XYZ file of N, CA and C in Angstrom:
213
model
N 135.988 41.492 -67.061
C 135.233 41.385 -65.828
C 133.946 42.186 -65.989
N 132.866 41.628 -65.529
C 131.563 42.287 -65.641
C 131.033 42.625 -64.251
N 130.534 43.834 -64.107
C 129.952 44.275 -62.843
C 128.476 44.532 -63.067
N 127.654 44.046 -62.160
C 126.222 44.280 -62.237
C 125.788 45.108 -61.034
N 125.093 46.192 -61.293
C 124.575 47.033 -60.225
C 123.063 47.088 -60.328
N 122.397 46.960 -59.226
C 120.941 47.018 -59.171
C 120.553 48.226 -58.336
N 119.587 48.960 -58.802
C 119.186 50.168 -58.097
C 118.700 49.860 -56.684
N 117.864 48.845 -56.562
C 117.383 48.473 -55.229
C 117.693 47.004 -54.997
N 118.046 46.669 -53.784
C 118.295 45.282 -53.428
C 119.703 44.818 -53.702
N 120.459 45.524 -54.505
C 121.842 45.191 -54.801
C 122.015 43.752 -55.251
N 121.037 43.221 -55.996
C 121.159 41.894 -56.565
C 120.953 40.766 -55.580
N 120.291 41.024 -54.503
C 120.076 39.992 -53.493
C 119.065 38.963 -53.983
N 119.145 37.778 -53.425
C 118.285 36.694 -53.874
C 117.294 36.250 -52.820
N 116.704 35.089 -53.085
C 115.670 34.539 -52.208
C 116.188 34.257 -50.808
N 117.443 33.874 -50.705
C 117.996 33.548 -49.388
C 117.968 34.751 -48.453
N 118.049 35.958 -48.995
C 117.978 37.147 -48.142
C 116.590 37.312 -47.549
N 115.559 36.974 -48.300
C 114.192 37.038 -47.792
C 113.957 36.026 -46.689
N 114.500 34.837 -46.874
C 114.371 33.791 -45.848
C 115.067 34.231 -44.574
N 116.261 34.778 -44.709
C 116.988 35.265 -43.540
C 116.230 36.365 -42.814
N 115.591 37.237 -43.572
C 114.821 38.328 -42.964
C 113.630 37.794 -42.182
N 112.955 36.788 -42.713
C 111.803 36.194 -42.019
C 112.253 35.562 -40.710
N 113.365 34.851 -40.739
C 113.876 34.202 -39.527
C 114.305 35.252 -38.509
N 115.030 36.281 -38.949
C 115.469 37.324 -38.023
C 114.288 38.050 -37.402
N 113.245 38.299 -38.196
C 112.052 38.965 -37.663
C 111.372 38.086 -36.608
N 111.247 36.787 -36.890
C 110.609 35.878 -35.930
C 111.411 35.812 -34.633
N 112.735 35.738 -34.736
C 113.577 35.674 -33.536
C 113.499 36.974 -32.732
N 113.509 38.104 -33.413
C 113.417 39.391 -32.721
C 112.079 39.522 -32.009
N 111.005 39.142 -32.680
C 109.674 39.217 -32.056
C 109.597 38.338 -30.818
N 110.174 37.152 -30.895
C 110.153 36.226 -29.754
C 110.964 36.784 -28.589
N 112.116 37.352 -28.872
C 112.958 37.906 -27.809
C 112.308 39.121 -27.150
N 111.533 39.912 -27.902
C 110.882 41.090 -27.348
C 109.627 40.754 -26.554
N 109.098 39.555 -26.733
C 107.910 39.115 -26.014
C 108.312 38.728 -24.591
N 107.689 39.344 -23.598
C 108.028 39.051 -22.199
C 107.811 37.591 -21.836
N 106.851 36.945 -22.467
C 106.565 35.545 -22.178
C 107.183 34.615 -23.222
N 108.050 35.155 -24.059
C 108.670 34.384 -25.133
C 109.725 33.427 -24.620
N 110.178 32.579 -25.517
C 111.208 31.600 -25.188
C 112.526 32.312 -24.881
N 113.308 31.728 -24.018
C 114.631 32.256 -23.705
C 115.630 31.638 -24.684
N 116.024 32.414 -25.656
C 116.943 31.954 -26.696
C 118.343 32.433 -26.336
N 119.091 31.569 -25.655
C 120.377 31.976 -25.106
C 121.565 31.570 -25.957
N 121.368 30.597 -26.858
C 122.486 30.124 -27.669
C 121.960 29.530 -28.971
N 122.874 29.087 -29.820
C 122.490 28.552 -31.130
C 121.593 27.325 -31.000
N 121.854 26.481 -30.025
C 121.037 25.284 -29.830
C 119.585 25.660 -29.524
N 119.392 26.636 -28.653
C 118.040 27.105 -28.330
C 117.334 27.657 -29.568
N 118.080 28.408 -30.377
C 117.495 29.000 -31.581
C 117.068 27.924 -32.567
N 117.920 26.927 -32.788
C 117.586 25.848 -33.729
C 116.367 25.069 -33.239
N 116.318 24.753 -31.951
C 115.153 24.048 -31.404
C 113.885 24.870 -31.550
N 113.947 26.173 -31.254
C 112.770 27.033 -31.351
C 112.319 27.174 -32.796
N 113.258 27.389 -33.719
C 112.898 27.505 -35.132
C 112.265 26.217 -35.645
N 112.809 25.080 -35.239
C 112.240 23.796 -35.660
C 110.815 23.662 -35.158
N 110.577 24.042 -33.907
C 109.224 23.958 -33.336
C 108.293 24.986 -33.971
N 108.731 26.223 -34.080
C 107.875 27.323 -34.505
C 107.608 27.332 -36.010
N 108.621 27.090 -36.803
C 108.498 27.288 -38.243
C 108.359 25.997 -39.040
N 108.332 24.860 -38.383
C 108.183 23.596 -39.102
C 106.840 22.939 -38.842
N 105.986 23.551 -38.033
C 104.705 22.940 -37.680
C 103.542 23.479 -38.501
N 103.827 24.134 -39.618
C 102.751 24.698 -40.424
C 102.529 23.921 -41.721
N 103.032 22.699 -41.780
C 102.834 21.856 -42.955
C 103.860 22.076 -44.047
N 104.799 22.989 -43.839
C 105.842 23.240 -44.834
C 107.116 22.537 -44.408
N 107.860 22.077 -45.396
C 109.108 21.372 -45.112
C 110.240 22.364 -44.907
N 110.519 22.656 -43.655
C 111.635 23.530 -43.310
C 112.543 22.765 -42.356
N 113.805 22.773 -42.646
C 114.771 22.070 -41.815
C 115.791 23.062 -41.277
N 116.107 22.932 -40.020
C 117.107 23.776 -39.377
C 118.151 22.855 -38.762
N 119.414 23.209 -38.936
C 120.510 22.392 -38.446
C 121.440 23.228 -37.577
N 121.982 22.589 -36.580
C 123.037 23.202 -35.777
C 124.328 22.479 -36.124
N 125.298 23.211 -36.592
C 126.594 22.630 -36.931
C 127.584 23.112 -35.883
N 128.073 22.171 -35.096
C 128.991 22.495 -34.004
C 130.421 22.605 -34.525
N 131.261 23.307 -33.780
C 132.635 23.549 -34.208
C 133.411 22.257 -34.405
N 133.151 21.233 -33.593
C 133.894 19.973 -33.724
C 133.432 19.143 -34.913
N 132.387 19.566 -35.607
C 131.897 18.850 -36.791
C 132.472 19.417 -38.092
N 133.265 20.454 -37.986
C 133.828 21.112 -39.168
C 135.305 20.801 -39.249
N 135.722 20.228 -40.396
C 137.153 19.969 -40.617
C 137.815 21.255 -41.089
N 138.860 21.621 -40.424
C 139.594 22.839 -40.812
C 141.008 22.491 -41.175
């Protein structure tokens, strides 16, 4: 078994940076008094689609509901 340790970042990848950008955008919007009211996952997906997909970059956001997952 091989263990890899990284001094900084603990071996995190690009997906962590993407998550940080999304979390920062959502936090900024929630702290804005005139910002969107993001009350549930559906609101968040709609807001992210509107806010982060209108800059010419291909970004897709999906909402996966509990009844769409086979368990």
